[in-house]
């Protein structure tokens, strides 16, 4: 299979065909209206909002936050292509092999844990526990649940017998090294939840105790293939339902996720017992219009709401909140009250801002208390980079506590100035370069040369520079001709390499994805002619200026111009 950019990005961003391009919501910055564009013909993407763009590799690097080499390996794997050139092939091969080995090791470990769970003696306590939690065999199989018994070296010995590389297993976080070059199992006496990535490869594990001992959960530590703050449990089985519904439910833990799954609620994912991160939200926002977040009613759950408000606002994703009655998590709630009551509860989900204000303002009777809480709230607001949304929030807050909006605003600006806050500052990794003024005639010529390559041979012989004003346009046009003269055609992959400045590359993508003028076949001919005319005219004017006073020379110039004009 060849790597197609629409096919690939389409798995992460909902794309709609719009003219020559596909458009969708940018996965790299918060937005409500699509400014993210993918061009199949050129195999490029470009965001008109945050200006990120490039080819299939740039997308993969940016989306998964990985190096170019990793992106190459990933995509080579995915599309079965041989990597050549670029980086040191020996290093690339080793890195690829190592990642592959880590996935394989996790796969073996998962099978081992599954085997222990089904073992008539060793697996008994875990099977009893699962029965108590009303998890059926069907769910156990579907999510590949397993069990780590109380042995210190169960998995270690299993891997050793198989002849696996134990150092690598330790890197995968499966076993822990001891002093004397030996190892012991990380997960003991725990129910095992394998965690999968979007390709359904096992990247890590969560382990839960069966009794009240602490810690209740442990996870695989960070490894080259496992990043806790980016992973969502259950995503590989939920993505179809999430896509179809256009919404997702986020819960806190493995058990909560499975409790909903077993009740045929499929559009659910869980964070791995961590707070929500921007990466989590970005994983989902390509598919959904809103998410419903279900938090426990405890202190930690409430703190999580506070932290997630700016994240949702910055990603421009609507979020509603559900809080469960005290002492309940989704699993215990459903097991006690049934799915019908749970669905009713979902109906009562409130927008995250209302929820947050309610949470903070309740029980604040005194004026001093209100002012104190207002400052707490404004601290959270100050993290919101979406300024229009932030000002709406301020108005709501002012209404709620009965303080004039301008006073609330001035309090907010005290906080933001203390932080020397720059709106949108960290939304783009590299600052958007300052563009030299690009004008209409620049854009017309760029549209023509970039999108209608048949025009290039006809214009290559004449010097187009007099028609252009901006340095960026001049750089692009010169590069197009340079590539054409060198290769006999304009390959855009070559073109990106020839361009020297980011501004030019960005402008090139922009004109590819949103041509300033769209020409028909006939229009192209016309445009080429007009272009030649304009250049001759400009040249004439320049020459006439030079020949000032020399009537004979001026006459000759005009004659020559008319002759050329007739030729055109
Ligand atoms: Zn963007």
Coordinates of C-alpha atoms and ligand atoms in Angstrom, one line a residue:
X1 CA 0.0 0.0 0.0
X2 CA 1.3 3.5 -0.8
X3 CA 1.2 6.1 1.9
X4 CA -1.6 8.5 1.0
X5 CA -1.8 11.7 3.0
X6 CA -5.6 12.0 2.9
X7 CA -5.9 8.4 4.0
X8 CA -3.4 8.8 6.8
X9 CA -4.5 12.1 8.2
X10 CA -8.2 11.1 7.7
X11 CA -7.6 8.5 10.5
X12 CA -6.9 11.3 13.0
X13 CA -8.8 14.3 11.6
X14 CA -12.3 14.2 10.2
X15 CA -11.7 15.5 6.6
X16 CA -14.3 16.8 4.2
X17 CA -13.8 17.3 0.5
X18 CA -13.8 21.0 -0.4
X19 CA -12.9 21.7 -4.0
X20 CA -9.4 20.4 -4.7
X21 CA -8.6 19.9 -1.0
X22 CA -9.8 18.2 2.0
X23 CA -10.5 20.3 5.1
X24 CA -11.0 19.7 8.8
X25 CA -10.3 21.0 12.2
X26 CA -6.6 21.5 12.9
X27 CA -5.3 18.9 15.4
X28 CA -2.5 21.3 16.3
X29 CA -4.3 24.3 17.6
X30 CA -7.7 25.1 19.0
X31 CA -10.3 26.1 16.4
X32 CA -14.0 25.9 15.7
X33 CA -14.0 26.5 11.9
X34 CA -11.8 24.3 9.8
X35 CA -8.6 25.9 8.5
X36 CA -6.7 22.7 8.2
X37 CA -6.3 21.7 4.6
X38 CA -4.9 18.5 3.0
X39 CA -4.0 18.3 -0.7
X40 CA -4.0 14.8 -2.1
X41 CA -2.4 15.7 -5.4
X42 CA 0.6 17.2 -3.8
X43 CA 0.5 15.1 -0.7
X44 CA 0.8 18.1 1.6
X45 CA -1.2 19.6 4.4
X46 CA -1.3 23.2 5.7
X47 CA -3.1 25.0 8.5
X48 CA -4.1 28.5 7.7
X49 CA -4.5 29.2 11.5
X50 CA -1.3 28.0 13.1
X51 CA 0.7 27.7 9.8
X52 CA 1.9 24.2 10.5
X53 CA 2.2 22.1 7.4
X54 CA 4.3 19.9 5.3
X55 CA 4.2 16.3 4.1
X56 CA 3.2 13.0 5.5
X57 CA 6.3 12.8 7.7
X58 CA 5.8 16.3 9.1
X59 CA 2.3 15.4 10.1
X60 CA 3.3 12.2 11.8
X61 CA 6.2 13.9 13.7
X62 CA 4.0 16.7 14.8
X63 CA 1.0 14.6 15.7
X64 CA 2.8 12.0 17.7
X65 CA 5.5 14.3 18.9
X66 CA 8.3 12.2 17.7
X67 CA 11.6 12.7 15.8
X68 CA 11.9 12.5 12.0
X69 CA 13.6 9.2 12.3
X70 CA 10.8 7.7 14.4
X71 CA 8.3 9.0 11.9
X72 CA 10.2 7.4 9.1
X73 CA 10.3 4.1 10.9
X74 CA 6.6 4.3 11.8
X75 CA 5.5 5.0 8.3
X76 CA 7.8 2.6 6.8
X77 CA 6.4 0.0 9.1
X78 CA 2.8 1.0 8.4
X79 CA 3.1 1.1 4.6
X80 CA 5.8 -1.5 4.2
X81 CA 8.3 0.7 2.5
X82 CA 12.0 0.3 2.6
X83 CA 13.8 3.3 4.1
X84 CA 16.8 4.5 2.1
X85 CA 19.0 7.6 2.3
X86 CA 18.6 10.4 4.8
X87 CA 19.8 9.3 8.2
X88 CA 22.2 6.6 8.9
X89 CA 20.4 3.4 7.8
X90 CA 22.2 1.3 10.4
X91 CA 21.0 3.6 13.2
X92 CA 17.5 3.7 11.7
X93 CA 17.3 0.0 11.5
X94 CA 18.4 -0.5 15.0
X95 CA 15.9 2.0 16.4
X96 CA 13.2 0.4 14.4
X97 CA 14.1 -3.1 15.5
X98 CA 14.2 -2.0 19.1
X99 CA 10.7 -0.5 19.0
X100 CA 9.5 -3.6 17.3
X101 CA 11.1 -5.8 20.0
X102 CA 9.4 -3.7 22.7
X103 CA 6.0 -4.2 21.1
X104 CA 6.7 -7.9 20.8
X105 CA 7.8 -8.2 24.4
X106 CA 4.6 -6.5 25.6
X107 CA 2.6 -8.9 23.4
X108 CA 4.3 -11.9 25.0
X109 CA 3.8 -10.5 28.5
X110 CA 0.1 -9.9 27.7
X111 CA -0.3 -13.5 26.6
X112 CA 1.5 -14.6 29.8
X113 CA -0.8 -12.5 32.0
X114 CA -3.9 -13.9 30.1
X115 CA -2.6 -17.4 30.7
X116 CA -2.2 -16.8 34.4
X117 CA -5.7 -15.4 34.7
X118 CA -7.1 -18.6 33.1
X119 CA -4.9 -20.9 35.2
X120 CA -7.1 -22.9 37.4
X121 CA -5.1 -22.3 40.5
X122 CA -3.1 -19.1 40.1
X123 CA -5.8 -17.2 38.4
X124 CA -8.6 -18.0 40.9
X125 CA -8.5 -14.9 43.0
X126 CA -8.6 -12.6 40.0
X127 CA -11.4 -14.5 38.3
X128 CA -13.4 -14.3 41.5
X129 CA -12.8 -10.6 41.7
X130 CA -13.9 -10.1 38.0
X131 CA -17.0 -12.0 38.8
X132 CA -17.7 -9.8 41.7
X133 CA -17.3 -6.7 39.5
X134 CA -19.7 -8.3 37.0
X135 CA -17.2 -8.4 34.1
X136 CA -18.1 -11.1 31.6
X137 CA -15.8 -13.5 29.8
X138 CA -16.7 -11.6 26.7
X139 CA -15.3 -8.3 28.1
X140 CA -12.3 -10.1 29.6
X141 CA -11.4 -11.5 26.2
X142 CA -12.1 -8.4 24.2
X143 CA -9.8 -6.3 26.4
X144 CA -7.3 -9.1 26.9
X145 CA -7.4 -8.8 30.7
X146 CA -4.8 -10.8 32.6
X147 CA -3.5 -11.4 36.0
X148 CA 0.0 -11.2 37.6
X149 CA 0.1 -13.7 40.5
X150 CA 2.1 -13.1 43.7
X151 CA 5.3 -14.6 42.4
X152 CA 8.3 -12.4 42.3
X153 CA 9.8 -13.9 39.2
X154 CA 6.9 -15.3 37.3
X155 CA 7.1 -13.2 34.2
X156 CA 10.9 -12.8 34.5
X157 CA 11.4 -16.6 34.3
X158 CA 8.8 -16.9 31.6
X159 CA 10.7 -14.4 29.5
X160 CA 14.1 -16.0 30.3
X161 CA 12.8 -19.4 29.3
X162 CA 11.7 -17.9 26.0
X163 CA 15.2 -16.5 25.5
X164 CA 14.0 -12.9 25.5
X165 CA 16.4 -9.9 26.1
X166 CA 15.8 -9.1 29.8
X167 CA 17.4 -5.7 29.6
X168 CA 15.0 -4.8 26.9
X169 CA 12.1 -6.2 29.0
X170 CA 13.3 -3.9 31.8
X171 CA 13.3 -1.0 29.4
X172 CA 9.7 -1.9 28.5
X173 CA 9.0 -1.6 32.2
X174 CA 7.9 -5.2 32.6
X175 CA 10.6 -6.2 35.0
X176 CA 12.8 -4.3 37.4
X177 CA 16.6 -4.8 37.7
X178 CA 18.2 -5.9 41.0
X179 CA 21.8 -5.4 42.0
X180 CA 23.2 -8.7 40.9
X181 CA 22.2 -8.6 37.2
X182 CA 18.9 -10.3 38.0
X183 CA 15.4 -9.0 37.8
X184 CA 12.0 -9.2 39.4
X185 CA 8.4 -8.7 38.1
X186 CA 7.0 -5.2 38.2
X187 CA 3.4 -6.4 38.4
X188 CA 2.5 -8.8 41.2
X189 CA -0.8 -9.8 42.6
X190 CA -2.6 -7.4 40.2
X191 CA -5.3 -7.6 37.7
X192 CA -3.7 -6.6 34.4
X193 CA -5.1 -4.2 31.8
X194 CA -3.1 -4.1 28.6
X195 CA -3.0 -0.6 27.0
X196 CA -3.1 -0.4 23.2
X197 CA -2.1 2.3 20.8
X198 CA -4.1 3.4 17.8
X199 CA -2.6 0.5 15.8
X200 CA -3.8 -2.0 18.4
X201 CA -0.3 -2.7 19.5
X202 CA 0.4 -3.2 23.2
X203 CA 2.3 -0.3 24.5
X204 CA 2.0 -0.8 28.3
X205 CA -0.1 -2.1 31.2
X206 CA -2.1 -1.0 34.1
X207 CA -2.3 -3.2 37.2
X208 CA -4.9 -3.0 39.9
X209 CA -4.9 -4.7 43.3
X210 CA -7.7 -7.0 44.2
X211 CA -8.0 -5.8 47.8
X212 CA -7.7 -2.5 49.6
X213 CA -3.9 -2.3 49.5
X214 CA -2.0 0.6 48.1
X215 CA -1.2 1.8 45.5
X216 CA -4.5 0.8 44.0
X217 CA -3.1 1.2 40.5
X218 CA 0.3 1.0 38.9
X219 CA 1.2 1.6 35.3
X220 CA 4.1 0.8 33.0
X221 CA 6.7 3.6 33.5
X222 CA 7.5 5.9 30.5
X223 CA 9.2 3.9 27.8
X224 CA 10.2 4.6 24.2
X225 CA 6.7 3.3 23.2
X226 CA 4.6 4.3 26.3
X227 CA 3.7 7.8 27.2
X228 CA 1.1 7.9 29.9
X229 CA 0.0 11.5 29.4
X230 CA -0.9 10.8 25.8
X231 CA -2.6 7.4 26.0
X232 CA -6.3 6.8 26.3
X233 CA -7.5 3.5 27.5
X234 CA -10.0 1.8 25.3
X235 CA -9.5 4.1 22.3
X236 CA -8.7 1.3 19.9
X237 CA -12.1 -0.2 20.5
X238 CA -14.1 3.0 20.8
X239 CA -12.9 5.0 17.9
X240 CA -15.6 3.8 15.5
X241 CA -18.4 4.6 17.9
X242 CA -16.9 8.0 18.8
X243 CA -16.7 8.9 15.1
X244 CA -20.2 7.8 14.5
X245 CA -21.7 9.7 17.5
X246 CA -19.5 12.7 17.2
X247 CA -19.0 12.7 21.0
X248 CA -17.0 10.9 23.5
X249 CA -17.3 10.1 27.2
X250 CA -14.1 10.4 29.3
X251 CA -13.8 8.5 32.6
X252 CA -10.9 8.2 35.0
X253 CA -10.1 4.5 35.2
X254 CA -9.9 1.2 33.5
X255 CA -12.8 -0.3 35.5
X256 CA -15.0 2.7 34.7
X257 CA -14.3 2.3 31.0
X258 CA -15.2 -1.4 31.1
X259 CA -18.3 -0.8 33.2
X260 CA -19.7 1.3 30.4
X261 CA -18.4 -1.0 27.6
X262 CA -20.2 -4.0 29.1
X263 CA -23.4 -2.0 29.1
X264 CA -23.1 -1.4 25.4
X265 CA -21.9 2.2 25.8
X266 CA -19.1 2.2 23.3
X267 CA -18.0 5.8 22.9
X268 CA -15.9 5.8 26.0
X269 CA -12.2 6.2 26.9
X270 CA -10.3 6.5 30.1
X271 CA -7.3 8.5 31.1
X272 CA -4.7 6.2 32.8
X273 CA -5.6 7.5 36.2
X274 CA -3.9 10.8 35.3
X275 CA -5.3 14.3 34.8
X276 CA -6.5 15.2 31.3
X277 CA -3.8 16.6 29.1
X278 CA -3.9 18.6 25.9
X279 CA -2.6 15.5 24.1
X280 CA -5.7 13.6 25.3
X281 CA -8.0 16.3 24.0
X282 CA -6.2 16.4 20.7
X283 CA -6.5 12.7 20.3
X284 CA -10.3 13.1 20.4
X285 CA -11.1 16.5 18.9
X286 CA -10.6 15.3 15.3
X287 CA -13.7 13.1 15.7
X288 CA -16.0 14.8 18.2
X289 CA -17.9 18.0 18.7
X290 CA -18.1 17.6 22.4
X291 CA -17.0 15.4 25.2
X292 CA -18.7 14.5 28.4
X293 CA -16.3 14.1 31.3
X294 CA -17.2 12.0 34.3
X295 CA -15.3 12.7 37.4
X296 CA -15.5 11.2 40.8
X297 CA -17.0 13.5 43.4
X298 CA -13.9 13.5 45.6
X299 CA -11.4 16.3 46.0
X300 CA -9.0 14.9 43.4
X301 CA -11.9 14.7 40.9
X302 CA -12.8 18.3 41.5
X303 CA -9.3 19.5 41.2
X304 CA -9.2 17.7 37.8
X305 CA -12.1 19.8 36.6
X306 CA -10.3 23.0 37.5
X307 CA -7.2 21.9 35.6
X308 CA -9.1 20.8 32.5
X309 CA -11.1 24.0 31.9
X310 CA -8.2 25.9 30.2
X311 CA -7.3 22.8 28.2
X312 CA -10.7 22.5 26.7
X313 CA -11.0 26.2 26.1
X314 CA -7.7 26.4 24.4
X315 CA -8.5 23.5 22.1
X316 CA -12.0 25.0 21.5
X317 CA -13.6 21.7 22.3
X318 CA -17.0 21.8 24.1
X319 CA -17.0 19.8 27.3
X320 CA -19.7 19.0 29.7
X321 CA -19.3 17.6 33.2
X322 CA -21.1 14.9 35.2
X323 CA -20.4 14.4 38.9
X324 CA -21.4 11.2 40.5
X325 CA -23.1 11.1 43.9
X326 CA -20.6 10.9 46.7
X327 CA -18.8 7.7 47.1
X328 CA -19.6 6.5 43.6
X329 CA -17.5 5.9 40.5
X330 CA -19.2 5.0 37.2
X331 CA -18.7 1.3 37.8
X332 CA -20.3 1.3 41.3
X333 CA -23.0 3.6 40.2
X334 CA -24.1 1.4 37.3
X335 CA -23.9 -1.7 39.3
X336 CA -26.1 -0.1 42.0
X337 CA -28.6 1.9 40.0
X338 CA -28.5 0.4 36.6
X339 CA -27.7 1.8 33.2
X340 CA -31.0 3.7 32.9
X341 CA -30.2 5.9 35.8
X342 CA -26.7 6.4 34.4
X343 CA -28.1 7.6 31.1
X344 CA -30.4 10.0 32.9
X345 CA -27.3 11.3 34.7
X346 CA -25.6 11.9 31.4
X347 CA -28.5 14.1 30.3
X348 CA -27.8 16.4 33.3
X349 CA -24.3 17.1 32.2
X350 CA -23.5 20.8 32.5
X351 CA -21.0 22.9 30.5
X352 CA -17.6 22.9 32.1
X353 CA -17.6 26.7 32.8
X354 CA -20.9 26.5 34.7
X355 CA -19.7 23.5 36.6
X356 CA -16.5 25.2 37.5
X357 CA -18.1 28.5 38.7
X358 CA -20.7 26.6 40.7
X359 CA -18.0 24.5 42.3
X360 CA -15.9 27.5 43.3
X361 CA -18.7 29.9 44.3
X362 CA -20.8 27.6 46.4
X363 CA -20.6 28.1 50.1
X364 CA -19.1 31.6 49.7
X365 CA -21.4 33.7 51.7
X366 CA -19.2 36.6 52.6
X367 CA -17.9 39.4 50.4
X368 CA -14.4 38.6 51.4
X369 CA -14.9 35.0 50.5
X370 CA -16.3 35.9 47.1
X371 CA -13.3 38.2 46.3
X372 CA -10.9 35.4 47.4
X373 CA -12.6 32.9 45.1
X374 CA -12.8 35.4 42.3
X375 CA -9.1 35.6 42.3
X376 CA -8.8 31.8 42.3
X377 CA -11.1 31.6 39.3
X378 CA -9.2 34.4 37.5
X379 CA -6.0 32.5 37.9
X380 CA -7.6 29.6 36.0
X381 CA -9.0 32.0 33.4
X382 CA -5.6 33.5 32.8
X383 CA -4.4 30.3 31.3
X384 CA -7.1 30.5 28.6
X385 CA -5.4 31.7 25.4
X386 CA -8.7 31.9 23.4
X387 CA -9.2 35.6 24.1
X388 CA -12.8 36.0 22.9
X389 CA -13.9 33.0 24.9
X390 CA -12.0 34.3 27.9
X391 CA -13.8 37.6 27.8
X392 CA -17.1 35.8 27.6
X393 CA -16.1 33.9 30.7
X394 CA -15.2 37.1 32.5
X395 CA -18.6 38.5 31.8
X396 CA -20.3 35.4 33.2
X397 CA -18.2 35.6 36.3
X398 CA -18.9 39.3 36.8
X399 CA -22.7 38.5 36.5
X400 CA -22.4 35.6 38.9
X401 CA -20.7 37.4 41.7
X402 CA -22.2 40.8 41.1
X403 CA -19.1 42.8 40.4
X404 CA -18.7 45.2 37.5
X405 CA -17.1 43.5 34.5
X406 CA -14.4 46.2 34.1
X407 CA -13.2 45.6 37.6
X408 CA -13.1 41.9 37.1
X409 CA -11.1 42.5 33.9
X410 CA -8.6 44.7 35.6
X411 CA -8.1 42.1 38.3
X412 CA -7.5 39.6 35.5
X413 CA -5.0 41.8 33.8
X414 CA -3.0 42.1 37.1
X415 CA -2.6 38.3 37.1
X416 CA -1.8 38.0 33.4
X417 CA 0.8 40.8 33.5
X418 CA 2.5 39.2 36.5
X419 CA 2.9 36.1 34.4
X420 CA 4.1 38.2 31.4
X421 CA 1.5 36.3 29.5
X422 CA 1.6 36.4 25.8
X423 CA -1.7 35.3 24.1
X424 CA -1.1 32.5 21.6
X425 CA 2.6 32.6 22.4
X426 CA 3.0 28.9 22.8
X427 CA 0.5 27.9 20.3
X428 CA 3.0 27.7 17.6
X429 CA 6.4 26.2 18.2
X430 CA 8.2 28.5 15.8
X431 CA 7.0 32.1 15.7
X432 CA 5.1 33.0 12.5
X433 CA 7.7 34.8 10.4
X434 CA 7.1 38.4 9.4
X435 CA 6.0 38.4 5.8
X436 CA 7.2 41.0 3.3
X437 CA 4.2 42.6 1.9
X438 CA 2.7 40.3 -0.7
X439 CA 0.3 41.9 -3.1
X440 CA -2.4 40.8 -5.5
X441 CA -0.2 40.6 -8.5
X442 CA 2.3 38.4 -6.6
X443 CA -0.5 36.1 -5.6
X444 CA -1.9 35.9 -9.1
X445 CA 1.5 34.9 -10.5
X446 CA 2.1 32.4 -7.7
X447 CA -1.3 30.8 -8.2
X448 CA -0.5 30.4 -11.9
X449 CA 3.0 29.0 -11.6
X450 CA 2.4 26.8 -8.5
X451 CA -0.9 25.3 -9.5
X452 CA -0.7 25.2 -13.3
X453 CA 2.7 23.8 -14.1
X454 CA 2.0 24.0 -17.9
X455 CA 2.6 27.8 -17.5
X456 CA 6.2 27.3 -16.2
X457 CA 7.9 26.5 -19.6
X458 CA 6.2 29.4 -21.2
X459 CA 7.3 31.9 -18.6
X460 CA 10.7 30.5 -17.8
X461 CA 12.5 32.5 -20.4
X462 CA 11.2 35.9 -19.4
X463 CA 12.3 37.6 -16.3
X464 CA 9.2 37.8 -14.1
X465 CA 10.9 39.7 -11.3
X466 CA 9.6 43.1 -12.4
X467 CA 6.1 41.9 -11.7
X468 CA 6.8 40.9 -8.1
X469 CA 7.0 43.0 -5.0
X470 CA 7.6 40.7 -2.1
X471 CA 10.8 38.9 -1.4
X472 CA 8.9 35.7 -0.6
X473 CA 7.2 35.7 -4.0
X474 CA 10.5 36.3 -5.7
X475 CA 12.1 33.4 -3.8
X476 CA 9.3 31.0 -4.8
X477 CA 9.2 32.0 -8.4
X478 CA 13.0 31.8 -8.8
X479 CA 13.0 28.4 -7.2
X480 CA 10.2 27.2 -9.5
X481 CA 12.3 28.2 -12.5
X482 CA 15.5 26.8 -11.0
X483 CA 13.8 23.4 -10.4
X484 CA 12.3 23.4 -13.9
X485 CA 15.6 24.2 -15.6
X486 CA 17.4 21.5 -13.6
X487 CA 14.8 18.7 -13.8
X488 CA 12.7 19.6 -16.8
X489 CA 9.6 19.6 -14.6
X490 CA 8.5 21.1 -11.3
X491 CA 8.5 18.4 -8.6
X492 CA 7.1 20.1 -5.5
X493 CA 9.1 17.9 -3.2
X494 CA 12.2 19.3 -4.8
X495 CA 10.8 22.7 -4.6
X496 CA 10.4 22.6 -0.8
X497 CA 14.1 21.6 -0.6
X498 CA 15.3 24.4 -2.8
X499 CA 13.4 27.1 -0.8
X500 CA 15.6 28.7 1.8
X501 CA 13.2 30.4 4.1
X502 CA 10.3 29.1 6.2
X503 CA 8.3 32.1 5.1
X504 CA 8.6 30.9 1.4
X505 CA 7.7 27.3 2.3
X506 CA 4.7 28.5 4.2
X507 CA 3.6 30.8 1.4
X508 CA 4.1 27.9 -1.1
X509 CA 1.8 25.6 0.9
X510 CA -0.7 28.3 1.4
X511 CA -1.0 29.0 -2.3
X512 CA -1.2 25.3 -3.0
X513 CA -4.0 24.8 -0.6
X514 CA -5.9 27.9 -1.3
X515 CA -5.1 29.3 -4.8
X516 CA -5.6 33.1 -5.0
X517 CA -7.1 32.6 -8.5
X518 CA -8.5 29.4 -9.9
X519 CA -8.0 29.2 -13.7
X520 CA -9.7 27.1 -16.3
X521 CA -7.7 25.8 -19.2
X522 CA -8.5 28.8 -21.3
X523 CA -7.8 31.2 -18.5
X524 CA -4.4 29.7 -18.1
X525 CA -3.5 30.7 -21.6
X526 CA -5.0 34.1 -21.1
X527 CA -3.1 34.6 -17.8
X528 CA 0.2 33.7 -19.4
X529 CA -0.4 36.2 -22.2
X530 CA -1.3 38.9 -19.8
X531 CA 1.7 38.2 -17.8
X532 CA 4.0 38.5 -20.8
X533 CA 2.2 41.7 -21.8
X534 CA 2.6 43.2 -18.4
X535 CA 6.3 42.4 -18.3
X536 CA 6.9 43.9 -21.7
X537 CA 5.0 47.0 -20.7
X538 CA 7.0 47.3 -17.5
X539 CA 10.2 46.9 -19.4
X540 CA 9.2 49.4 -22.0
X541 CA 8.4 52.0 -19.3
X542 CA 11.8 51.4 -17.7
X543 CA 13.6 51.7 -21.0
X544 CA 11.8 54.8 -22.0
X545 CA 12.8 56.4 -18.7
X546 CA 16.4 55.5 -19.4
X547 CA 16.2 56.8 -23.0
X548 CA 14.7 60.1 -21.9
X549 CA 15.5 62.9 -24.4
X550 CA 16.6 60.4 -27.2
X551 CA 13.5 60.6 -29.4
X552 CA 14.9 58.1 -31.9
X553 CA 15.6 55.5 -29.3
X554 CA 12.2 56.0 -27.8
X555 CA 10.5 55.5 -31.1
X556 CA 12.4 52.3 -31.7
X557 CA 11.4 51.0 -28.2
X558 CA 7.8 51.7 -28.8
X559 CA 7.9 50.0 -32.2
X560 CA 9.7 47.0 -30.7
X561 CA 7.1 46.8 -27.9
X562 CA 4.3 46.8 -30.5
X563 CA 5.9 44.0 -32.4
X564 CA 6.3 41.9 -29.3
X565 CA 2.7 42.7 -28.3
X566 CA 1.5 41.4 -31.7
X567 CA 3.5 38.2 -31.2
X568 CA 1.8 37.6 -27.9
Ligands
LIG1 ZN1 -3.6 24.8 13.0

